[in-house]
Coordinates of C-alpha atoms in Angstrom, one line a residue:
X17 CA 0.0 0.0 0.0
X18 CA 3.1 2.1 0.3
X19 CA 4.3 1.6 -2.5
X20 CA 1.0 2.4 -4.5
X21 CA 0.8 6.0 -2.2
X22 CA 4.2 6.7 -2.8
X23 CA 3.8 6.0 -7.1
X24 CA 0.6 8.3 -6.5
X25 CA 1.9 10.9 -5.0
X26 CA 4.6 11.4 -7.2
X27 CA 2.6 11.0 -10.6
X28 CA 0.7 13.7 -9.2
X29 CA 3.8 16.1 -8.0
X30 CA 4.8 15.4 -12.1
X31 CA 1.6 16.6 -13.1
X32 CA 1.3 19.4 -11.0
X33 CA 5.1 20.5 -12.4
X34 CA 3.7 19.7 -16.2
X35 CA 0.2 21.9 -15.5
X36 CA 2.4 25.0 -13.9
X37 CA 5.3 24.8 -17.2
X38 CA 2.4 24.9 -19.1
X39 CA -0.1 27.6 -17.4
X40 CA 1.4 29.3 -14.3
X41 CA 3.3 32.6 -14.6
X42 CA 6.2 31.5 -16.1
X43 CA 7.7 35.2 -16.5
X44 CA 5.8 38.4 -14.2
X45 CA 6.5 42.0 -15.4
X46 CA 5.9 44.2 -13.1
X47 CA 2.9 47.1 -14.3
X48 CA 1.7 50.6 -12.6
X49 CA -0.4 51.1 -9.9
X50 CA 1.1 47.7 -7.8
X51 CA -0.5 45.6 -11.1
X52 CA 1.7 42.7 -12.3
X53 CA 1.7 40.7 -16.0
X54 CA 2.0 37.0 -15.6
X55 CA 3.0 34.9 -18.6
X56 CA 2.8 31.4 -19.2
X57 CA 4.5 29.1 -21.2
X58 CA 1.7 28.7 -23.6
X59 CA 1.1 32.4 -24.0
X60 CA 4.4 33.2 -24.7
X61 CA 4.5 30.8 -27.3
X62 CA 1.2 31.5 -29.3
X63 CA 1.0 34.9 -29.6
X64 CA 4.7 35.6 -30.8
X65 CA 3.8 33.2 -33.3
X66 CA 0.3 34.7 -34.0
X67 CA 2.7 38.1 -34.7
X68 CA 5.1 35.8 -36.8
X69 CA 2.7 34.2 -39.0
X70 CA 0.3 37.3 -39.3
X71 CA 3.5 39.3 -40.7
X72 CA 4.2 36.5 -43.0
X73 CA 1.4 36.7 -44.7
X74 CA 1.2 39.7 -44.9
X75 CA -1.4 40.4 -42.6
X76 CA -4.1 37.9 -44.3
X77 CA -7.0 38.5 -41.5
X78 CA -7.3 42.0 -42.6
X79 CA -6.3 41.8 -46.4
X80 CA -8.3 38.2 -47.8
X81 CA -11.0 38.7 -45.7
X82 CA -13.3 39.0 -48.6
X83 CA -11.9 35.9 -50.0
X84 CA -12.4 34.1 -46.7
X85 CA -16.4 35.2 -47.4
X86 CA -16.0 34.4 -51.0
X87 CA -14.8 30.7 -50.2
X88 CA -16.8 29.8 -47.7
X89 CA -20.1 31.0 -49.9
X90 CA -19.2 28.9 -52.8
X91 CA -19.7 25.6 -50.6
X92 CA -18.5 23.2 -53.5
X93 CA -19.1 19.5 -52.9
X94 CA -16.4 17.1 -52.6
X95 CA -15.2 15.4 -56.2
X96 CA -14.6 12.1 -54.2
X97 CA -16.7 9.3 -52.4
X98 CA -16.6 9.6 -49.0
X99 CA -14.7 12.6 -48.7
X100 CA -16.0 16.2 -47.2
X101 CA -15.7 19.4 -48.7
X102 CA -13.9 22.4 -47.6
X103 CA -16.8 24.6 -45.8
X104 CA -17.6 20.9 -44.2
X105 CA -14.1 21.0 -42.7
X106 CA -14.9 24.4 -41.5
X107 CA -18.1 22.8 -39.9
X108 CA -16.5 20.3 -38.0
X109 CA -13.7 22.9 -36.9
X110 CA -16.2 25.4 -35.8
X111 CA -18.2 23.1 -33.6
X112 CA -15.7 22.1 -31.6
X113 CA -14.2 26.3 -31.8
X114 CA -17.8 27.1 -30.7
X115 CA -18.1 25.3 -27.3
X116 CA -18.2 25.5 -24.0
X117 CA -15.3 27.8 -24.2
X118 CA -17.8 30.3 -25.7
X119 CA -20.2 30.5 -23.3
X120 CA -18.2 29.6 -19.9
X121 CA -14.7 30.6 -21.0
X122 CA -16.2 34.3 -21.9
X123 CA -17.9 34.5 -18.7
X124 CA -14.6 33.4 -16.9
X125 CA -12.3 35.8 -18.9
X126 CA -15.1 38.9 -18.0
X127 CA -15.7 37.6 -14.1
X128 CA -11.9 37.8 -13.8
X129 CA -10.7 40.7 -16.1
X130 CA -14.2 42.7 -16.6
X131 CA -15.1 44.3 -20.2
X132 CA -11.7 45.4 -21.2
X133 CA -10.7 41.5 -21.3
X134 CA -13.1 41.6 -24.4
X135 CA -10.8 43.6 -26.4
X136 CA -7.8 41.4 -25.9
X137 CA -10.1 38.6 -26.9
X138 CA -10.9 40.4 -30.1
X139 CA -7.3 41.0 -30.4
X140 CA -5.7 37.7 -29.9
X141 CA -8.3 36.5 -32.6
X142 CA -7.1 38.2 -35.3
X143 CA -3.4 37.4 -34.6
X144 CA -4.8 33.2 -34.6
X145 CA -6.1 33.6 -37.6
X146 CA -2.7 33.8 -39.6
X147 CA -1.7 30.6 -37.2
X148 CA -5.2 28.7 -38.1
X149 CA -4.2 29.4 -41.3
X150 CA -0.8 27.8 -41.6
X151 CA -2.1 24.7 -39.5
X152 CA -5.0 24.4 -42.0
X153 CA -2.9 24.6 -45.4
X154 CA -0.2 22.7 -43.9
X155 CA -2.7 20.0 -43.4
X156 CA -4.2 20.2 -46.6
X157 CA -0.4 19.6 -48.1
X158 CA 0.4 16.7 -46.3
X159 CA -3.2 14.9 -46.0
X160 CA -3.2 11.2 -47.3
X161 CA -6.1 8.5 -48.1
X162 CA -8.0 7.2 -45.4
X163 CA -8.4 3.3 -46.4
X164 CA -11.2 3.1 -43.3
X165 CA -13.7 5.9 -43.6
X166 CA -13.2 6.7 -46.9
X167 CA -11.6 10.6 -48.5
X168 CA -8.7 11.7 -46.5
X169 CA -7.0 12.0 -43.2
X170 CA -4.2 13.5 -41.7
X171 CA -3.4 16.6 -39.2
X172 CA -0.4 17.9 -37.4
X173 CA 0.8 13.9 -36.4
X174 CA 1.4 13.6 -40.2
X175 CA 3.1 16.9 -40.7
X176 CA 5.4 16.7 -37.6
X177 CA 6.2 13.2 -38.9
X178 CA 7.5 14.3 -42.3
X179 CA 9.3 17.2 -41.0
X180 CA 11.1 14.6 -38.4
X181 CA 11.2 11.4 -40.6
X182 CA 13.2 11.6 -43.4
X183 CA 11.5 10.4 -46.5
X184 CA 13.3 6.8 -47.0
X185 CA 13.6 6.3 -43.2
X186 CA 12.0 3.1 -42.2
X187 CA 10.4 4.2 -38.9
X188 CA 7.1 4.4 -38.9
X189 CA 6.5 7.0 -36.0
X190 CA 8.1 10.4 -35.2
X191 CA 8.7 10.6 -30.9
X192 CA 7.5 13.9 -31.6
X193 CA 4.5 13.6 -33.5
X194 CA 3.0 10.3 -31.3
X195 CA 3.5 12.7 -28.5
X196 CA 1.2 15.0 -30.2
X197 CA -1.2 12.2 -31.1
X198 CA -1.0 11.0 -27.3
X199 CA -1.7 14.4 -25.6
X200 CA -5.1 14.5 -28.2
X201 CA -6.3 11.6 -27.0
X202 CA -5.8 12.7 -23.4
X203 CA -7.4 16.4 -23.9
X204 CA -10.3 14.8 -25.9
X205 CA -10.9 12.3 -23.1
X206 CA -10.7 15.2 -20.5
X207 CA -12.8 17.6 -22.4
X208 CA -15.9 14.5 -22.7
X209 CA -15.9 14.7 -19.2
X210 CA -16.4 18.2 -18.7
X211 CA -18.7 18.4 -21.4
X212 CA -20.7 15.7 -19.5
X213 CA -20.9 17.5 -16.6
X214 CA -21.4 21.0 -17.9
X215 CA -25.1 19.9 -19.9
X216 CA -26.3 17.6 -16.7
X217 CA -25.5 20.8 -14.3
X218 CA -27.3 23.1 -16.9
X219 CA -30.0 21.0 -17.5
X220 CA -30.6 20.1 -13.3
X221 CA -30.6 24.1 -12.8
X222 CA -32.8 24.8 -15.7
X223 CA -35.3 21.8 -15.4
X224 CA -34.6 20.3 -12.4
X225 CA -33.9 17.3 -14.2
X226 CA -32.0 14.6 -12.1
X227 CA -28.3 14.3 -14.1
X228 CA -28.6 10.9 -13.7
X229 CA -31.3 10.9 -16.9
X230 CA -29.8 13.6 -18.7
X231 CA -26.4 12.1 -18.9
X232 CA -28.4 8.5 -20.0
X233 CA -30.1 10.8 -23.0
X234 CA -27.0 12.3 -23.7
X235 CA -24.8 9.3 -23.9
X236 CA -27.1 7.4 -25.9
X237 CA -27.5 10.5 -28.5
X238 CA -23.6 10.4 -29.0
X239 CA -23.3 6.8 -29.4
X240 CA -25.9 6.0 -32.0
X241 CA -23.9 8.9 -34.4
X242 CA -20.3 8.5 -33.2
X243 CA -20.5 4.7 -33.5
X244 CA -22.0 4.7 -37.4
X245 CA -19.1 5.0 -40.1
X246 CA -19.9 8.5 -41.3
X247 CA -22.7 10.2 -39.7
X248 CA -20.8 12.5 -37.9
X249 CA -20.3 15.4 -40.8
X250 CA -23.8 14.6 -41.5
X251 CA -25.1 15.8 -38.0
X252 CA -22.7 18.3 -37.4
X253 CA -23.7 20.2 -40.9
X254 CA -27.3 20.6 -39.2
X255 CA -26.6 21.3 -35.6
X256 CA -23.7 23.8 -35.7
X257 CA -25.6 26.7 -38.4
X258 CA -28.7 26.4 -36.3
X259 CA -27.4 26.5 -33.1
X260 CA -24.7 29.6 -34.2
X261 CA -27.7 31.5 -36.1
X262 CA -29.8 31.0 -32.9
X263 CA -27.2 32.6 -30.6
X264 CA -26.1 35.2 -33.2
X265 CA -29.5 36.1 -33.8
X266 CA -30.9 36.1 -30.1
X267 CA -28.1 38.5 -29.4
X268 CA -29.1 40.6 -32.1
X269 CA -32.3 40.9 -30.6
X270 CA -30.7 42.4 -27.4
X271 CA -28.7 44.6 -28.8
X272 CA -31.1 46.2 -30.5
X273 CA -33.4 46.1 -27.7
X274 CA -30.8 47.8 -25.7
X275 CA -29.0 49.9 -28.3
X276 CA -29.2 53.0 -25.8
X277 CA -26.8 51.4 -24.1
X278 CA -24.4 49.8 -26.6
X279 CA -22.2 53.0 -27.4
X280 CA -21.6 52.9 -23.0
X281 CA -20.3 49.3 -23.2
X282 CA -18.3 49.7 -26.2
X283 CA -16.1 52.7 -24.4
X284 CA -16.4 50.0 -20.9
X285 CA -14.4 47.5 -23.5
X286 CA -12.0 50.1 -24.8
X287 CA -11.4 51.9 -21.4
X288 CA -11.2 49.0 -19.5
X289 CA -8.4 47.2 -22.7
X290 CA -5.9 49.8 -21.6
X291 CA -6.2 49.8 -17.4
X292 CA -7.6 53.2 -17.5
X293 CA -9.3 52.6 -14.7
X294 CA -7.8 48.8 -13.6
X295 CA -3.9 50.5 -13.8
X296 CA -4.9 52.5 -10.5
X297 CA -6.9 49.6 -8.9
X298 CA -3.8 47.0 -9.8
X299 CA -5.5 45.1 -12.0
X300 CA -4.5 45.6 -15.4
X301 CA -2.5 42.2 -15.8
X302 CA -5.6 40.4 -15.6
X303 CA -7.4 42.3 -18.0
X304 CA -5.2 41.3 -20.5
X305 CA -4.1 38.1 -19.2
X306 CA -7.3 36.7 -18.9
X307 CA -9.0 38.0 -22.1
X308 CA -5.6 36.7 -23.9
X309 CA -6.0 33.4 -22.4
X310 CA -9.8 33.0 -23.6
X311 CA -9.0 34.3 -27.1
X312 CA -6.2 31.5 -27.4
X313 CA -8.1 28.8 -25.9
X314 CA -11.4 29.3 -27.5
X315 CA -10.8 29.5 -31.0
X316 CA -8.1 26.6 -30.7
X317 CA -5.3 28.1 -33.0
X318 CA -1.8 26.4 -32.8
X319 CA -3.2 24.1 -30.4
X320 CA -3.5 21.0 -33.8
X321 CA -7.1 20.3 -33.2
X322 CA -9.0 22.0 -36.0
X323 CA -6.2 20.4 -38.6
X324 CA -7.3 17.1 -38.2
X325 CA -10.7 18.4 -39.8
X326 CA -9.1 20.9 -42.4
X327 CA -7.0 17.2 -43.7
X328 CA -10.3 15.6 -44.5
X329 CA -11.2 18.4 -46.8
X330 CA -11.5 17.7 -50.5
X331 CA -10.6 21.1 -51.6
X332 CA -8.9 22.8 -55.0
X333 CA -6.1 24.3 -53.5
X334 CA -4.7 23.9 -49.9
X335 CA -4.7 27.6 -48.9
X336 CA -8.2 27.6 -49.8
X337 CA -9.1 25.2 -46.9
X338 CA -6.4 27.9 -44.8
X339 CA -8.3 30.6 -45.1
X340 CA -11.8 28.7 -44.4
X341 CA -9.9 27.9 -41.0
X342 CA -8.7 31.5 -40.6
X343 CA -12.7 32.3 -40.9
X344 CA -13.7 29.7 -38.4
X345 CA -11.4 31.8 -35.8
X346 CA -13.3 34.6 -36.9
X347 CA -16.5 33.0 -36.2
X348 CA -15.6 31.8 -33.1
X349 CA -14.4 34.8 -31.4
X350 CA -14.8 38.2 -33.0
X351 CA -18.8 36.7 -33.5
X352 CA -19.9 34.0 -30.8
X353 CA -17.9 34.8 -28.3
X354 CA -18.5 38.3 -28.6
X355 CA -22.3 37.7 -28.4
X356 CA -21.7 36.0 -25.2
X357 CA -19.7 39.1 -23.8
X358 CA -22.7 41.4 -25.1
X359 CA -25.3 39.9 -23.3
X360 CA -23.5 40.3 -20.3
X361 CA -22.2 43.5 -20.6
X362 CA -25.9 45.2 -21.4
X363 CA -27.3 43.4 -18.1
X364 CA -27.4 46.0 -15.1
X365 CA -24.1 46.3 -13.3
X366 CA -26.1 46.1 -10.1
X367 CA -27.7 42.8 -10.7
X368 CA -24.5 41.2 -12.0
X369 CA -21.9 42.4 -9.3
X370 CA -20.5 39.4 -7.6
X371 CA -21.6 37.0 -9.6
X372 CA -19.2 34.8 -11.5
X373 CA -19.1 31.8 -13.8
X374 CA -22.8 30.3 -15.6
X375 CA -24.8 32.7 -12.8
X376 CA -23.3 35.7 -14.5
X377 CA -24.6 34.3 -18.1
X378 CA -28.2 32.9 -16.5
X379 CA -28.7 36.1 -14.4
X380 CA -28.4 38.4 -17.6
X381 CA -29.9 36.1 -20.1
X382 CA -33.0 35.9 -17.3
X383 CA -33.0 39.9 -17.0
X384 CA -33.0 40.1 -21.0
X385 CA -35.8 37.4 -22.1
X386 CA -37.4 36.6 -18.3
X387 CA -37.4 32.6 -17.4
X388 CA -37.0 31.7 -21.0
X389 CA -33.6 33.1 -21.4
X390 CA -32.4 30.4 -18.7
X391 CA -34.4 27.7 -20.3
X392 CA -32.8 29.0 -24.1
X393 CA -29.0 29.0 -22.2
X394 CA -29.6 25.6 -21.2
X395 CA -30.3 24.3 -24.8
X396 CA -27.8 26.1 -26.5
X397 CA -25.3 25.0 -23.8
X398 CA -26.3 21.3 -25.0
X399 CA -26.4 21.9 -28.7
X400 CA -23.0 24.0 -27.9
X401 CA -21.7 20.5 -26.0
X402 CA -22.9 18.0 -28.1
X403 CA -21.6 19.6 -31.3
X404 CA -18.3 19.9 -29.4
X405 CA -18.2 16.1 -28.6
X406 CA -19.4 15.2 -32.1
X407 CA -16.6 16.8 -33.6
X408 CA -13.2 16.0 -31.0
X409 CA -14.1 12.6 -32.0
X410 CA -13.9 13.2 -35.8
X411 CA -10.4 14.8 -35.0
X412 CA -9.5 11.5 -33.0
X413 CA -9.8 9.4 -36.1
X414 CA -6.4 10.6 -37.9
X415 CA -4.4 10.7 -34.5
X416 CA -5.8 7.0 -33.5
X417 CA -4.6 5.9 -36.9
X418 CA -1.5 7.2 -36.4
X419 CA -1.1 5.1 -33.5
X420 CA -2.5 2.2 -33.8
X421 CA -2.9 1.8 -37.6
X422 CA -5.8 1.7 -39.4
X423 CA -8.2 -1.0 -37.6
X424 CA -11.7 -0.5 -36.8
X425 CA -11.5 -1.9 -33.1
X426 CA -8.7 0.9 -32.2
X427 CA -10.9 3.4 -33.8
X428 CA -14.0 1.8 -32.0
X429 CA -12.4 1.2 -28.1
X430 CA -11.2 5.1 -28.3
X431 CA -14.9 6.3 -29.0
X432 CA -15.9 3.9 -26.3
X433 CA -13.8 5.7 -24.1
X434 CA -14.9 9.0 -24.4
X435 CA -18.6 7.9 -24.0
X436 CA -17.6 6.4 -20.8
X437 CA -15.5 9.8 -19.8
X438 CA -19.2 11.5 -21.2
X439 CA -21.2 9.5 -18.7
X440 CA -19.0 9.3 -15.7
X441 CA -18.6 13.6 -16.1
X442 CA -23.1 13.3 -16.3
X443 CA -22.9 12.2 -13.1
X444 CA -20.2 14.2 -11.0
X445 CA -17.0 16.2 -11.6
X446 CA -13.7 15.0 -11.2
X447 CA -11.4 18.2 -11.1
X448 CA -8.3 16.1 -12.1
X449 CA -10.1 14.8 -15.1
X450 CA -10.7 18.5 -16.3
X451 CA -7.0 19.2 -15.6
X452 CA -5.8 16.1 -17.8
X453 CA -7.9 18.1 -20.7
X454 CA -6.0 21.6 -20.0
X455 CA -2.5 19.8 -20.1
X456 CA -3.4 17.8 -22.9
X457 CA -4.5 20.7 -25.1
X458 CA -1.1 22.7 -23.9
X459 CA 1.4 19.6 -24.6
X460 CA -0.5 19.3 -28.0
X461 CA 0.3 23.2 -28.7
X462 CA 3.8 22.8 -28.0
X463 CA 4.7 19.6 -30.1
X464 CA 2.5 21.3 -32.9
X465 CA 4.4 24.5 -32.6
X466 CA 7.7 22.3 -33.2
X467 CA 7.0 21.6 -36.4
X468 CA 4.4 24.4 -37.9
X469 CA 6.8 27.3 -37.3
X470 CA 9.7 25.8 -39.2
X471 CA 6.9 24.4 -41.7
X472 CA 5.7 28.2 -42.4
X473 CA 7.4 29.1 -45.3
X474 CA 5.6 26.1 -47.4
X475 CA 2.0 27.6 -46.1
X476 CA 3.2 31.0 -47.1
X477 CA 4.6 29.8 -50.6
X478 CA 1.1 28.0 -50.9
X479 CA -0.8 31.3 -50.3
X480 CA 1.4 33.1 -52.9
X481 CA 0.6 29.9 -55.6
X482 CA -3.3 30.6 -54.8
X483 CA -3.0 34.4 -55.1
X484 CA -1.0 34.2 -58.0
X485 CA -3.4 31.7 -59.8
X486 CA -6.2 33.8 -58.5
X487 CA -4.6 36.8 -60.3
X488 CA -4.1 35.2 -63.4
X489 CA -7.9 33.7 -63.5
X490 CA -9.3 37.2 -62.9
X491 CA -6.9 38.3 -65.8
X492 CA -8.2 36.5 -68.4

């Protein structure tokens, strides 16, 4: 029994070590007004990038962002069997981008770092962009045939593995890139459970329905479309419009409703960005810190998630499915997360002092549309989950083949997994199944990051080849 305490307790002092290198405050700068900046590992990677690939090409956000409207409306089918299309890629991408993270990672970034964390979330979005792009044409460049589901497969396991693995090497794996693979499985698992929990809790304060039934429900939902070959794109291309125009346009509605008010909360944002008022109270660091942090980790750039969807695509030119990607960060943030903020942010200041986490969203939500606004948070919040789970396990495919080869019962005992981790988070929370997700998502930016920077110039020269073509086309 020793033993076994002893082994515990120093899996867990590794962990805890891993989580902080990954997290905590690696470097503090000290700010005005007795403030301080904390930086973490992971921020001090991504947003240098973010700069980096934002400057090499040549500020794409800003510049294509017509194109990226342009691409997505054509919605071209795919040309083989089996295979998915470009905006379909941006479908699965964006409902996993437009989760949890939009509804409970905006109201932790505003509980923590009030409206002026907004700004920095706006900010940080536009920066990911350029990086979603590089991971999605990168992707596209090195995708290969799926023999088991049919069309393609690949993601940032495949690109780390070429750029470590020479080409007439006879390994089989990159370390690298199966460490990559690895820490997805882990995050996915770890983000099942929270998902899980978070519609059971929603649904139990909303209906007062015992989690117990809702988790049943839920579970048996996922399994009947995660378990069949190919339903997932199918599911996901009817759940994720409805549920984003519901949210979009339900915001809409309160804006305009409150549009007195709107020219107030945007100078809150802006005033609030730049410590005007948090510089003197010592709080500026977490304004930024905290909207940084939810720009990052919401709309998944770098991270080598949304790649694994982008491979799939059966799409012209590979920069094409890069920019659809760069949109999808778009989407995520600048729109859905910003609705989140909004409804907030237009809720009295009075009835929302104090209150943090889902109670901040329900209480303005219930303030704006009465009872029904805490029934309609509740739905979206599953529809929002569900769409998540759908589509983590569509990224699992390429990163389980990578592993374990392509075999139906790997592919199989990995979705049984996370149904398990979906059920057992219905029932109760296990904070050190959540934190398995956060350091899974962090070790899979940092492996990706290994290999995409160095990768850049072959997603900048691909960009060049599609404007160049593009030019030419236009010309004649």
């Amino acid at each position: 029994m020793a033993f076994f305490d002893t082994a515990r307790q120093f899996f867990i002092n590794i962990f805890n070590t891993v989580f902080f290198i990954l997290w905590g405050d690696l470097i503090t700068i000290p700010l005005p007004g007795g403030s301080s900046l904390g930086l973490s590992l992971l921020v001090l990677i991504l947003i240098p990038s973010g700069i980096y690939f934002t400057i090499r090409t040549r500020f794409l956000p800003f510049r294509l962002f017509p194109e990226m409207l342009k691409i997505t409306v054509e919605n071209k089918s795919a040309s083989q069997k089996d295979a998915i299309s470009g905006v379909q890629a941006l479908i699965v991408s964006t409902a996993t981008r437009v989760g949890m993270g939009n509804l409970v990672g905006v109201v932790a970034a505003i509980s923590a770092g009030g409206a002026g964390a907004v700004f920095w979330m706006w900010l940080i979005a536009l920066l990911g962009s350029s990086t979603a792009f590089a991971e999605g044409t990168l992707a596209q460049i090195y995708k290969e045939k799926d023999p088991l589901y049919g069309g393609y497969r690949g993601g940032p396991a495949y690109y780390i593995h070429k750029f470590f693995i020479k080409e007439n090497s006879k390994r089989r794996r990159s370390v690298i890139a199966t460490l990559f693979a690895l820490s997805g499985l882990l995050c996915w698992c770890g983000i099942s459970q929270v998902i899980g929990n978070s519609v059971s809790s929603a649904f139990e304060n909303a209906f007062r329905i015992p989690p117990l039934y809702t988790t049943i429900v839920l579970v048996a939902i996922a399994a009947v479309i995660v378990l069949r070959k190919n339903a997932t794109v199918k599911v996901l291309d009817i759940i994720v419009p409805i549920m984003a125009s519901c949210y979009f346009l339900i915001t809409i509605f309160i804006i305009v409703k409150n549009a007195a008010l709107l020219p107030s909360v945007l100078e809150r944002i802006f005033a609030e960005a730049f410590g005007l008022r948090q510089a003197v109270a010592g709080g500026f660091g977490a304004v930024i810190m905290n909207g940084a942090r939810r720009g990052l980790f919401s709309n998944e750039a770098g991270s080598g998630s949304a790649p694994c969807a982008a491979a799939a695509a059966d799409i012209s030119h590979p920069a094409k499915e890069g920019l659809l990607q760069a949109f999808g960060v778009f989407i995520d943030t600048i729109v859905i997360c910003s609705c989140s903020a909004m409804i907030m942010l237009l809720a009295p200041a009075e009835l929302t002092n104090g209150l943090e986490g889902m109670d901040l969203l329900q209480t303005s939500m219930q303030y704006h549309l009465g009872s029904w606004g805490v029934i309609f948070i509740a739905a979206i919040l599953w529809l929002f989950s569900f769409s998540t789970f759908i589509g983590i396990l569509f990224y699992a495919r390429s990163n389980v083949a990578y592993l374990f080869g392509d075999n139906w019962l790997s592919q199989t005992l990995y979705k049984l997994l996370d149904l398990v981790m979906l059920f057992i988070g219905g029932l109760a929370a296990y904070t050190f199944v959540w934190d398995l997700g956060d350091v899974g998502i962090g070790l899979m930016t940092i492996f990706n990051m290994m290999a995409l920077i160095p990768l850049a110039p072959q997603a900048v020269n691909s960009l060049k080849d599609y404007e160049q073509k593009k030019h030419s086309a236009d010309a004649d």
